[in-house]
Coordinates of C-alpha atoms and ligand atoms in Angstrom, one line a residue:
Chain A
M1490 CA -18.9 -5.2 6.2
S1491 CA -22.2 -6.8 6.7
G1492 CA -23.6 -3.4 7.7
K1493 CA -25.2 -2.6 4.4
P1494 CA -26.1 -5.9 2.8
S1495 CA -28.4 -4.3 0.2
S1496 CA -25.7 -2.2 -1.3
T1497 CA -23.3 -5.1 -2.0
P1498 CA -23.8 -7.5 -4.9
A1499 CA -23.8 -11.1 -3.7
W1500 CA -20.5 -12.1 -5.4
L1501 CA -18.8 -9.3 -3.5
A1502 CA -20.4 -10.2 -0.1
S1503 CA -17.3 -11.9 1.3
P1504 CA -14.5 -9.6 2.4
R1505 CA -11.9 -11.8 0.7
A1506 CA -13.7 -11.6 -2.7
R1507 CA -14.1 -7.8 -2.3
E1508 CA -10.4 -7.4 -1.5
L1509 CA -9.4 -9.4 -4.5
A1510 CA -11.8 -7.5 -6.8
Y1511 CA -10.4 -4.1 -5.6
L1512 CA -6.8 -5.3 -6.2
V1513 CA -7.6 -6.6 -9.7
G1514 CA -9.5 -3.5 -10.6
L1515 CA -6.8 -1.2 -9.3
A1516 CA -4.1 -3.2 -11.1
A1517 CA -6.1 -2.8 -14.4
A1518 CA -6.8 0.9 -13.8
G1519 CA -3.1 1.4 -13.0
A1520 CA -2.1 -0.3 -16.2
L1521 CA -4.4 2.0 -18.2
L1522 CA -3.6 5.2 -16.3
P1523 CA -0.4 6.1 -18.3
L1524 CA -2.5 6.1 -21.4
V1525 CA -4.6 8.9 -20.0
V1526 CA -2.1 11.1 -18.2
Y1527 CA 1.6 11.5 -18.6
P1528 CA 3.9 9.2 -16.6
T1529 CA 5.0 11.6 -13.9
L1530 CA 1.4 12.6 -13.1
A1531 CA 0.4 9.0 -13.1
M1532 CA 3.1 8.2 -10.5
K1533 CA 2.1 11.2 -8.4
I1534 CA -1.5 9.9 -8.4
L1535 CA -0.3 6.5 -7.2
Y1536 CA 2.0 7.6 -4.4
F1537 CA -0.4 10.3 -3.2
G1538 CA -3.3 7.9 -3.5
L1539 CA -1.4 5.5 -1.2
F1540 CA -0.7 8.3 1.2
A1541 CA -4.4 9.1 1.3
C1542 CA -5.3 5.4 1.9
A1543 CA -2.9 5.4 4.8
Y1544 CA -4.4 8.6 6.2
N1545 CA -7.9 7.2 5.7
L1546 CA -7.1 4.2 7.9
L1547 CA -6.8 6.6 10.8
F1548 CA -9.4 9.2 9.8
G1549 CA -12.0 7.1 8.1
Y1550 CA -11.9 3.9 10.1
L1551 CA -10.7 4.9 13.5
G1552 CA -12.3 8.4 13.4
L1553 CA -9.2 10.3 14.5
L1554 CA -8.6 13.6 12.7
A1555 CA -4.8 13.8 12.6
F1556 CA -3.2 16.9 11.1
G1557 CA 0.4 16.0 11.0
H1558 CA 0.8 13.2 8.4
A1559 CA 3.2 15.3 6.4
A1560 CA 5.8 14.5 9.0
F1561 CA 5.7 10.8 8.1
F1562 CA 5.5 11.3 4.4
G1563 CA 8.2 14.0 4.5
L1564 CA 10.6 12.3 6.9
A1565 CA 10.5 9.1 4.8
S1566 CA 11.1 11.1 1.7
Y1567 CA 14.2 12.7 3.3
V1568 CA 15.6 9.6 4.8
C1569 CA 15.2 7.7 1.5
A1570 CA 16.7 10.5 -0.5
H1571 CA 19.6 10.9 1.9
L1572 CA 20.4 7.2 2.0
V1573 CA 20.3 6.6 -1.7
T1574 CA 22.4 9.8 -2.4
V1575 CA 24.9 9.8 0.4
V1576 CA 25.2 6.2 1.5
G1577 CA 24.4 4.8 -2.0
L1578 CA 21.6 2.5 -1.0
T1579 CA 19.6 0.9 -3.8
P1580 CA 16.1 2.4 -4.2
E1581 CA 14.2 -0.5 -2.6
L1582 CA 16.4 -0.3 0.5
G1583 CA 16.1 3.5 0.6
I1584 CA 12.3 3.1 0.5
L1585 CA 12.3 0.4 3.2
A1586 CA 14.5 2.6 5.4
G1587 CA 12.3 5.6 4.9
T1588 CA 9.2 3.5 5.7
A1589 CA 10.9 2.3 8.9
A1590 CA 11.8 5.8 9.9
A1591 CA 8.2 6.9 9.4
A1592 CA 6.9 4.0 11.4
A1593 CA 9.3 4.8 14.3
L1594 CA 8.3 8.5 14.2
G1595 CA 4.6 7.3 14.1
A1596 CA 5.0 5.2 17.2
V1597 CA 6.5 8.2 19.1
I1598 CA 4.0 10.9 17.9
G1599 CA 1.2 8.4 18.2
W1600 CA 2.2 7.6 21.8
L1601 CA 2.1 11.2 22.7
A1602 CA -1.1 12.1 20.8
I1603 CA -3.5 9.2 21.3
K1604 CA -4.1 10.2 24.9
R1605 CA -6.2 13.0 23.5
T1606 CA -9.2 13.0 21.2
G1607 CA -10.9 15.5 18.9
L1608 CA -9.4 18.9 18.5
Y1609 CA -6.7 18.3 21.0
F1610 CA -5.5 15.3 19.1
A1611 CA -5.5 17.2 15.8
M1612 CA -3.5 20.0 17.5
I1613 CA -0.9 17.8 19.1
T1614 CA -0.3 16.0 15.8
L1615 CA 0.0 19.3 14.1
A1616 CA 2.4 20.7 16.7
L1617 CA 4.7 17.6 16.6
A1618 CA 4.7 17.6 12.8
Q1619 CA 5.8 21.2 12.9
V1620 CA 8.7 20.1 15.2
V1621 CA 9.7 17.7 12.5
Y1622 CA 9.4 20.4 9.8
F1623 CA 11.6 22.8 11.7
Y1624 CA 14.1 20.1 12.3
L1625 CA 14.3 19.4 8.6
V1626 CA 14.6 23.1 7.9
Q1627 CA 17.7 23.3 10.2
A1628 CA 19.4 19.9 10.0
P1629 CA 22.6 20.0 7.9
W1630 CA 21.9 16.7 6.1
S1631 CA 18.5 17.9 4.7
M1632 CA 20.1 20.7 2.6
G1633 CA 17.7 23.4 3.7
E1634 CA 15.6 25.2 1.1
D1635 CA 17.1 23.2 -1.8
G1636 CA 16.2 19.8 -0.4
I1637 CA 18.0 16.6 -1.4
Q1638 CA 18.4 16.1 -5.1
T1639 CA 19.1 12.4 -5.5
G1640 CA 20.5 12.5 -9.1
P1641 CA 19.8 9.3 -11.2
R1642 CA 17.2 7.0 -9.8
G1643 CA 19.6 4.1 -9.5
K1644 CA 18.9 0.4 -10.0
L1645 CA 16.3 -1.6 -8.2
F1646 CA 18.0 -4.5 -6.4
G1647 CA 21.2 -3.1 -8.0
V1648 CA 20.0 -4.7 -11.3
I1649 CA 16.9 -3.0 -12.9
S1650 CA 17.5 0.5 -13.9
L1651 CA 14.7 2.9 -13.0
A1652 CA 16.0 5.6 -15.2
D1653 CA 13.2 5.3 -17.8
N1654 CA 9.7 6.2 -16.7
T1655 CA 8.1 2.9 -17.7
S1656 CA 10.1 0.7 -15.3
M1657 CA 9.7 3.4 -12.6
Y1658 CA 6.0 3.4 -13.2
V1659 CA 5.7 -0.4 -12.9
V1660 CA 7.6 -0.3 -9.6
T1661 CA 5.4 2.6 -8.3
L1662 CA 2.3 0.7 -9.3
V1663 CA 3.5 -2.5 -7.5
I1664 CA 4.3 -0.5 -4.3
F1665 CA 0.9 1.2 -4.5
L1666 CA -0.9 -2.1 -4.9
A1667 CA 1.1 -3.7 -2.0
G1668 CA 0.4 -0.7 0.2
F1669 CA -3.2 -0.6 -0.7
A1670 CA -3.5 -4.3 0.0
I1671 CA -2.0 -3.9 3.5
V1672 CA -4.4 -1.0 4.4
N1673 CA -7.4 -2.7 2.9
R1674 CA -6.6 -5.9 4.7
A1675 CA -6.1 -4.1 8.0
V1676 CA -9.5 -2.5 7.6
N1677 CA -11.1 -5.9 6.9
S1678 CA -9.4 -7.8 9.7
P1679 CA -10.3 -8.5 13.3
F1680 CA -8.1 -5.5 14.0
G1681 CA -10.1 -3.3 11.7
E1682 CA -13.3 -4.5 13.3
V1683 CA -12.0 -3.1 16.6
L1684 CA -11.0 0.2 15.0
T1685 CA -14.5 0.8 13.6
A1686 CA -15.9 -0.3 17.0
I1687 CA -13.8 2.4 18.7
R1688 CA -14.9 4.9 16.1
D1689 CA -18.6 4.1 16.7
N1690 CA -18.4 4.0 20.5
E1691 CA -15.1 4.0 22.4
P1692 CA -16.5 3.6 25.9
R1693 CA -18.4 0.5 24.8
A1694 CA -15.3 -1.0 23.2
V1695 CA -13.4 -0.4 26.5
S1696 CA -16.2 -2.0 28.5
L1697 CA -15.8 -5.1 26.4
G1698 CA -12.2 -5.4 27.4
Y1699 CA -10.4 -3.7 24.5
D1700 CA -7.4 -1.7 25.5
T1701 CA -8.3 1.0 23.0
R1702 CA -5.1 3.0 23.5
R1703 CA -3.1 0.1 22.1
F1704 CA -5.3 -0.3 19.1
K1705 CA -5.1 3.4 18.4
L1706 CA -1.3 3.3 18.7
L1707 CA -1.0 0.4 16.4
A1708 CA -3.3 2.0 13.9
F1709 CA -1.4 5.2 14.1
T1710 CA 1.9 3.5 13.6
L1711 CA 0.6 1.5 10.7
S1712 CA -0.8 4.6 9.1
A1713 CA 2.5 6.4 9.6
A1714 CA 4.4 3.6 8.1
I1715 CA 2.3 3.4 4.9
S1716 CA 2.4 7.2 4.7
G1717 CA 6.2 6.8 4.8
L1718 CA 6.1 4.2 2.1
A1719 CA 4.4 6.7 -0.1
G1720 CA 6.8 9.5 0.8
A1721 CA 9.9 7.4 0.2
T1722 CA 8.5 6.3 -3.1
K1723 CA 7.9 10.0 -4.0
A1724 CA 11.6 10.7 -3.3
I1725 CA 12.7 8.0 -5.8
V1726 CA 10.1 9.0 -8.4
L1727 CA 10.8 12.7 -8.4
Q1728 CA 14.5 12.3 -7.4
L1729 CA 13.9 14.9 -4.8
A1730 CA 13.0 15.3 -1.1
N1731 CA 12.1 18.9 -0.3
L1732 CA 10.4 21.0 2.4
G1733 CA 7.1 20.8 0.5
D1734 CA 6.9 17.1 1.5
V1735 CA 6.9 17.8 5.2
H1736 CA 5.1 21.2 5.1
F1737 CA 1.7 21.3 6.9
S1738 CA -0.1 22.0 3.6
M1739 CA 0.8 18.4 2.7
S1740 CA -1.2 17.3 5.8
G1741 CA -4.1 19.4 4.6
E1742 CA -3.9 18.0 1.1
V1743 CA -4.1 14.4 2.2
L1744 CA -7.1 15.3 4.4
L1745 CA -8.6 17.0 1.4
A1746 CA -8.0 14.0 -0.9
V1747 CA -9.9 11.7 1.6
L1748 CA -12.7 14.2 1.9
I1749 CA -13.1 14.6 -1.8
G1750 CA -13.0 10.9 -2.5
G1751 CA -15.1 9.7 0.4
I1752 CA -14.1 9.2 4.0
G1753 CA -14.0 5.6 5.2
T1754 CA -14.4 4.1 1.7
A1755 CA -11.7 1.8 0.3
L1756 CA -11.4 3.6 -3.1
G1757 CA -12.4 7.1 -2.1
P1758 CA -8.9 8.3 -1.1
I1759 CA -7.5 7.1 -4.5
V1760 CA -10.2 8.9 -6.4
G1761 CA -9.6 12.0 -4.2
A1762 CA -5.9 11.8 -4.8
A1763 CA -6.4 11.6 -8.6
V1764 CA -8.7 14.6 -8.6
L1765 CA -6.3 16.6 -6.5
M1766 CA -3.1 15.7 -8.4
T1767 CA -4.8 16.3 -11.8
M1768 CA -6.1 19.6 -10.6
F1769 CA -2.7 20.8 -9.2
D1770 CA -1.1 19.7 -12.5
A1771 CA -3.6 21.6 -14.6
L1772 CA -3.3 24.7 -12.4
A1773 CA 0.4 24.6 -12.1
K1774 CA 0.8 27.5 -14.6
T1775 CA -1.7 29.8 -12.8
G1776 CA 0.4 30.0 -9.7
A1777 CA -1.4 31.7 -6.8
W1778 CA -4.8 30.5 -7.9
V1779 CA -4.0 27.0 -6.8
Q1780 CA -4.5 27.9 -3.1
A1781 CA -7.8 29.7 -3.7
I1782 CA -9.2 26.9 -5.9
Q1783 CA -8.1 24.3 -3.3
G1784 CA -9.9 26.2 -0.6
A1785 CA -13.1 26.5 -2.7
L1786 CA -12.9 22.8 -3.6
F1787 CA -12.6 22.0 0.1
V1788 CA -15.7 24.0 1.0
G1789 CA -17.6 22.7 -2.0
F1790 CA -16.9 19.0 -1.3
V1791 CA -17.7 19.3 2.3
L1792 CA -20.9 21.1 1.6
L1793 CA -22.2 19.3 -1.5
L1794 CA -20.8 15.8 -1.3
R1795 CA -20.8 15.0 2.3
S1796 CA -19.7 11.5 1.8
G1797 CA -17.3 12.2 -1.0
V1798 CA -17.3 11.1 -4.6
V1799 CA -17.2 7.3 -3.9
G1800 CA -19.5 7.6 -0.8
T1801 CA -22.1 9.5 -2.8
L1802 CA -21.9 7.2 -5.8
S1803 CA -22.2 4.0 -3.7
G1804 CA -25.1 5.7 -1.9
L1805 CA -26.9 6.3 -5.2
F1806 CA -26.1 2.8 -6.3
A1807 CA -27.5 1.4 -3.0
R1808 CA -30.7 3.3 -3.4
K1809 CA -31.2 2.0 -7.0
T1810 CA -30.6 -1.7 -6.0
R1811 CA -32.8 -1.5 -2.9
Chain B
M728 CA -30.9 -16.0 49.5
T729 CA -27.3 -16.6 49.1
S730 CA -26.0 -13.9 51.4
S731 CA -23.7 -16.5 53.0
A732 CA -22.0 -17.1 49.7
G733 CA -18.6 -15.5 49.0
I734 CA -18.1 -11.8 48.3
I735 CA -17.5 -11.1 44.6
L736 CA -17.0 -7.3 44.9
E737 CA -16.1 -5.1 47.8
A738 CA -15.6 -1.4 47.7
S739 CA -14.5 0.4 50.8
G740 CA -14.3 4.1 51.5
L741 CA -15.0 4.9 47.9
S742 CA -15.0 8.7 47.1
K743 CA -15.1 10.7 44.0
Q744 CA -14.7 14.4 43.7
F745 CA -15.3 16.4 40.5
G746 CA -13.4 19.6 41.3
G747 CA -15.0 20.8 44.5
F748 CA -18.1 18.7 44.2
T749 CA -18.2 15.4 45.9
A750 CA -20.3 12.9 43.9
V751 CA -19.6 9.9 46.0
R752 CA -18.6 10.1 49.6
G753 CA -17.0 7.3 51.6
L754 CA -19.2 4.5 50.2
D755 CA -18.8 0.9 51.4
L756 CA -20.4 -1.6 49.1
T757 CA -20.4 -5.4 49.3
V758 CA -21.8 -7.5 46.5
H759 CA -22.3 -11.2 47.3
R760 CA -21.7 -13.8 44.6
G761 CA -24.9 -15.2 43.0
T762 CA -27.1 -12.3 44.1
V763 CA -29.0 -9.6 42.3
H764 CA -27.9 -6.4 44.0
A765 CA -29.8 -3.2 43.1
L766 CA -28.4 0.3 43.5
I767 CA -31.2 2.8 43.8
G768 CA -31.5 6.5 44.6
P769 CA -32.9 9.8 43.3
N770 CA -31.5 11.5 40.1
G771 CA -28.0 12.7 40.7
A772 CA -27.4 10.5 43.7
G773 CA -24.2 9.2 42.2
K774 CA -25.2 5.8 41.0
T775 CA -23.6 6.0 37.6
T776 CA -20.5 7.5 39.1
V777 CA -20.3 4.5 41.4
F778 CA -20.5 2.3 38.3
N779 CA -17.8 4.3 36.6
L780 CA -15.6 3.9 39.7
L781 CA -16.2 0.2 40.1
T782 CA -15.5 -0.4 36.4
K783 CA -12.4 1.9 36.6
V784 CA -13.8 4.2 33.9
L785 CA -13.1 6.9 36.5
P786 CA -10.3 6.8 39.0
P787 CA -11.6 7.1 42.6
T788 CA -10.4 10.0 44.6
R789 CA -10.1 7.7 47.6
G790 CA -11.0 4.1 48.4
R791 CA -10.3 0.6 47.4
I792 CA -12.0 -1.9 45.2
V793 CA -11.5 -5.6 45.5
F794 CA -13.0 -7.9 42.8
K795 CA -12.8 -11.7 43.2
G796 CA -10.3 -11.2 46.0
R797 CA -8.0 -9.0 43.9
D798 CA -7.4 -5.3 44.4
I799 CA -8.4 -3.7 41.1
T800 CA -8.1 -0.1 42.2
G801 CA -5.0 0.5 40.0
L802 CA -6.2 -1.4 36.9
G803 CA -7.5 0.0 33.6
P804 CA -11.2 -0.3 32.6
W805 CA -10.3 -2.9 30.0
D806 CA -8.5 -5.0 32.6
V807 CA -11.6 -5.0 34.8
A808 CA -13.7 -6.1 31.9
R809 CA -11.4 -9.0 31.2
L810 CA -11.5 -10.1 34.8
G811 CA -15.3 -10.6 34.3
M812 CA -17.0 -7.4 35.4
V813 CA -18.8 -6.2 32.3
R814 CA -21.2 -3.2 32.2
S815 CA -24.0 -1.8 30.1
F816 CA -24.6 1.9 29.9
Q817 CA -27.4 4.2 31.0
I818 CA -27.7 5.6 27.6
S819 CA -27.7 2.8 25.1
A820 CA -24.2 2.0 23.9
V821 CA -24.0 0.2 20.6
F822 CA -21.7 0.2 17.6
G823 CA -24.1 2.2 15.4
R824 CA -22.7 1.4 12.0
K825 CA -22.2 -2.3 12.7
S826 CA -25.0 -4.8 12.2
A827 CA -26.6 -6.3 15.3
R828 CA -24.7 -9.5 14.6
D829 CA -21.4 -7.7 14.4
N830 CA -22.1 -5.8 17.6
V831 CA -22.4 -9.1 19.5
R832 CA -19.4 -10.4 17.6
M833 CA -17.3 -7.6 18.9
A834 CA -17.7 -9.1 22.4
L835 CA -17.2 -12.7 21.2
Q836 CA -14.1 -11.6 19.3
R837 CA -12.2 -10.2 22.3
P838 CA -11.4 -13.5 24.1
T839 CA -10.3 -15.1 20.9
G840 CA -7.0 -13.1 21.1
V841 CA -6.9 -12.3 17.4
S842 CA -7.8 -8.7 17.7
Y843 CA -4.4 -7.2 16.9
R844 CA -4.0 -9.3 13.8
F845 CA -4.3 -6.7 11.1
W846 CA -3.0 -9.2 8.5
M847 CA -5.8 -11.7 9.0
S848 CA -9.0 -11.5 7.0
S849 CA -12.2 -10.7 9.0
A850 CA -13.7 -13.7 7.2
W851 CA -12.1 -15.6 10.1
L852 CA -14.7 -14.1 12.4
D853 CA -17.5 -15.8 10.6
R854 CA -17.0 -18.8 12.9
L855 CA -18.5 -16.6 15.6
N856 CA -21.8 -16.0 13.7
D857 CA -23.8 -18.9 15.1
Q858 CA -22.9 -18.0 18.7
A859 CA -23.8 -14.3 18.0
E860 CA -27.1 -15.3 16.4
A861 CA -28.0 -17.5 19.4
L862 CA -27.4 -14.5 21.7
L863 CA -29.5 -12.3 19.5
D864 CA -32.2 -15.0 19.6
Q865 CA -32.1 -14.9 23.4
V866 CA -33.1 -11.2 23.5
G867 CA -35.6 -11.5 20.7
L868 CA -33.4 -9.9 18.0
S869 CA -33.0 -12.9 15.6
D870 CA -34.8 -11.0 12.8
A871 CA -32.5 -8.0 13.1
A872 CA -29.1 -9.6 12.8
D873 CA -28.3 -7.7 9.6
V874 CA -29.7 -4.4 10.6
P875 CA -27.2 -1.6 11.5
A876 CA -27.5 -1.0 15.2
A877 CA -28.2 2.7 14.7
E878 CA -31.4 1.9 12.8
L879 CA -32.9 -0.2 15.6
P880 CA -35.6 1.3 17.8
Y881 CA -34.5 2.2 21.3
G882 CA -35.9 -0.8 23.0
R883 CA -34.2 -3.1 20.6
K884 CA -30.9 -1.2 21.0
R885 CA -31.1 -1.9 24.7
A886 CA -31.8 -5.6 24.1
L887 CA -28.8 -5.7 21.7
E888 CA -26.6 -4.1 24.4
I889 CA -27.6 -6.8 26.9
A890 CA -26.9 -9.5 24.3
T891 CA -23.5 -8.0 23.7
T892 CA -22.7 -7.8 27.4
L893 CA -23.9 -11.4 27.9
A894 CA -21.7 -12.5 25.1
L895 CA -18.7 -12.1 27.4
D896 CA -20.3 -14.4 29.9
P897 CA -19.4 -12.0 32.7
E898 CA -19.3 -13.2 36.3
L899 CA -20.5 -9.9 37.4
L900 CA -23.0 -8.2 35.2
M901 CA -23.4 -4.5 35.8
L902 CA -26.5 -2.9 34.3
D903 CA -27.0 0.8 34.5
E904 CA -30.8 1.4 34.2
P905 CA -31.6 -1.4 31.8
M906 CA -35.2 -0.5 31.7
A907 CA -34.7 3.2 31.0
G908 CA -36.8 4.3 28.0
L909 CA -38.4 0.9 27.5
G910 CA -42.1 0.2 27.0
Q911 CA -44.1 -2.2 29.2
E912 CA -43.6 -5.1 26.9
D913 CA -39.9 -4.7 26.7
I914 CA -39.6 -4.3 30.4
A915 CA -41.3 -7.6 31.0
R916 CA -39.1 -9.3 28.5
I917 CA -35.8 -7.8 29.8
T918 CA -36.9 -8.6 33.4
E919 CA -37.4 -12.2 32.4
L920 CA -34.0 -12.2 30.7
I921 CA -32.2 -10.8 33.7
R922 CA -33.9 -13.3 35.9
T923 CA -32.7 -16.1 33.7
V924 CA -29.1 -15.0 33.3
A925 CA -28.9 -14.1 37.0
K926 CA -29.2 -17.8 37.8
S927 CA -25.6 -18.4 36.9
R928 CA -24.0 -15.0 37.7
T929 CA -24.0 -12.0 39.9
V930 CA -25.9 -8.9 38.8
L931 CA -25.4 -5.3 40.1
M932 CA -28.0 -3.0 38.7
V933 CA -29.0 0.6 38.9
E934 CA -32.8 0.9 38.3
H935 CA -35.4 3.5 38.8
N936 CA -38.3 1.1 38.2
L937 CA -39.1 0.0 41.7
S938 CA -41.4 -2.9 40.7
V939 CA -38.5 -4.3 38.6
V940 CA -36.2 -3.8 41.6
E941 CA -38.7 -5.6 43.8
T942 CA -39.1 -8.5 41.4
L943 CA -35.4 -9.0 40.7
S944 CA -33.2 -8.0 43.6
D945 CA -32.0 -9.8 46.6
T946 CA -30.2 -6.9 48.2
I947 CA -30.7 -3.1 47.7
T948 CA -28.4 -0.3 48.5
V949 CA -30.0 3.2 48.5
L950 CA -27.7 6.0 47.6
M951 CA -28.4 9.7 48.3
H952 CA -26.0 12.6 47.8
G953 CA -23.2 10.1 47.1
Q954 CA -23.7 8.3 50.5
Q955 CA -25.4 5.1 51.5
L956 CA -28.7 5.9 53.0
A957 CA -29.9 2.4 53.7
A958 CA -29.2 -1.2 52.7
G959 CA -31.1 -4.5 52.9
R960 CA -33.9 -6.4 51.4
Y961 CA -36.7 -4.7 49.5
A962 CA -39.2 -5.1 52.4
D963 CA -36.8 -3.5 54.9
I964 CA -35.9 -0.7 52.5
A965 CA -39.5 0.0 51.6
N966 CA -40.4 0.5 55.3
N967 CA -37.4 2.6 56.2
P968 CA -38.6 6.1 57.1
A969 CA -35.5 7.8 55.8
V970 CA -35.8 6.1 52.5
I971 CA -39.5 6.8 52.2
D972 CA -38.8 10.4 53.1
A973 CA -35.9 10.9 50.7
Y974 CA -36.7 8.6 47.8
M975 CA -40.0 6.9 47.6
G976 CA -41.8 10.2 48.1
T977 CA -40.1 11.9 45.1
G978 CA -42.5 10.2 42.7
H979 CA -40.2 7.6 41.2
D980 CA -41.8 4.5 39.8
Ligands
ATP1284 N1 -17.7 13.7 34.8 C1 -18.4 14.5 35.7 N2 -17.9 15.7 36.0 C2 -18.6 16.5 36.9 N3 -19.7 16.2 37.6 C3 -20.2 14.9 37.3 C4 -19.6 14.1 36.4 N4 -20.3 12.9 36.4 C5 -21.3 13.1 37.2 N5 -21.2 14.3 37.8 C6 -22.1 14.8 38.8 O1 -22.2 13.9 39.9 C7 -23.5 13.7 40.4 C8 -23.9 12.3 40.3 O2 -24.1 11.9 39.0 P1 -24.5 10.5 38.5 O3 -24.6 10.5 37.0 O4 -23.6 9.5 39.1 O5 -26.0 10.3 39.1 P2 -27.0 9.2 39.0 O6 -27.3 8.7 40.3 O7 -26.5 8.2 38.0 O8 -28.3 10.0 38.4 P3 -29.4 9.5 37.3 O9 -30.4 8.8 38.1 O10 -29.9 10.8 36.8 O11 -28.7 8.7 36.3 C9 -24.4 14.7 39.6 O12 -24.6 15.9 40.3 C10 -23.6 14.9 38.3 O13 -23.8 16.2 37.8
MG1285 MG1 -27.1 7.5 36.2

């Protein structure tokens, strides 16, 4: 945005140029990522990064603190896993179906929640997400505590086998880039301008004739859909949908990723997701400590890096170039 | 004066209760097209509440509002804005993280009908920049186009708010204390600006600065405890004993 001209180099001034630069940069980073971390972790970083970008659309740009995004991620994961396992859909159709289910759920939960703001909004989204959680605990098709094991990953379009991690990684990267492009465009669109206007001053946006409820609902639905895209991808990658996907700690983790990386920045959620996934992976053997360290991190980032890794870095950068 | 011209806004029996407290009580208000109508009264008289009722930010407890011959009592605040009744706020309302240019552009963007297009690049909006800058120029903000609104001094925020409101070219401009918090120089400038823009539209304004009210307004409604105390021209109001007693004597100027 033209808000901080001094922090943006001239060649990145136009929104289109910046979008392209982000995409090329992320594609390059994504190509190099498997050289640094093992494939499954790399894929986790990608789908969780996408989830965090989707969450950031709502939290960072519209300023709404939702606490139930696990419902969209988790429902999509279950729907996708169920459809590829029981109905025998190809992975891409399973992912599409999961995304659609999350979008529909997002429209419903959004419609119920956006009438409230602040803490009430957070509480309603949490409560409704818990309804989805308990539904998936009980529903016969979701296989209770075990979750849905999908078996082999199947063939993309019925042709390309995803059994080996390389092809799976490429597909995950493509989904990630597409999802990121959608979120990033939404943020840098006339629609995105309205979202940030609502975040800055909702009564003013209303007084200019914007029906802010509709903008919030569309943003919520879009955020839910992309969260679903991430969740459905997770089901294919890990060949599993389980209660962890829809548990409220998942909603907390996506919030944490955005806070760590930098709220309302394009790349922050991805950085946050990478930090978080890498940390979970490293701590996986230490068991109970994960929770404690997660809590400490949360406090640490909120207190020390108030604008997250990316926000703080770009702030430093802006000060140097000024 | 144009008191014979058509009526643009008419409220009848307007009441607003907050719990047990009645902030506005059975107010009848008629605003004639092409006039500058001032709404004055002591602090807490209910002026801002009346604005909130007229612009449908708050639902009235009782009463009816007709704007341009249309009953708007059941509409949402965004609908009212689209019909051409656009307000500014008592406490400056800007989009703090957006540049001054982008603030004005938010108003220009709305009638273009592209605001739901999340797949379209915001580069499209650059076509509105010239118009936005012309509006900034009109309020003396041309040098601040790139400055985030939150970083502007208070007087310039108010000017930006007026530029943003004017960008919608409203038929009825509603200003809630446009001079509040402004220095003498800014007051003179904004007064001139309101006088200019009032040539082609109707203005309803709340204002405590009585010399501004005297300079600008054709009609004045005095509000007290949520009720109309008096109405008429400045000279009539100024000589009304009830008004002098209740309002002029309380030290407002
Ligand atoms: N949302 C609300 N809830 C409860 N009471 C309110 C609300 N809004 C206003 N009031 C009360 O209604 C009365 C009128 O307030 P209002 O803001 O309309 O006054 P005003 O004439 O604009 O005053 P000022 O000159 O100080 O701006 C006040 O007593 C105020 O406390
Ligand atoms: Mg007031």
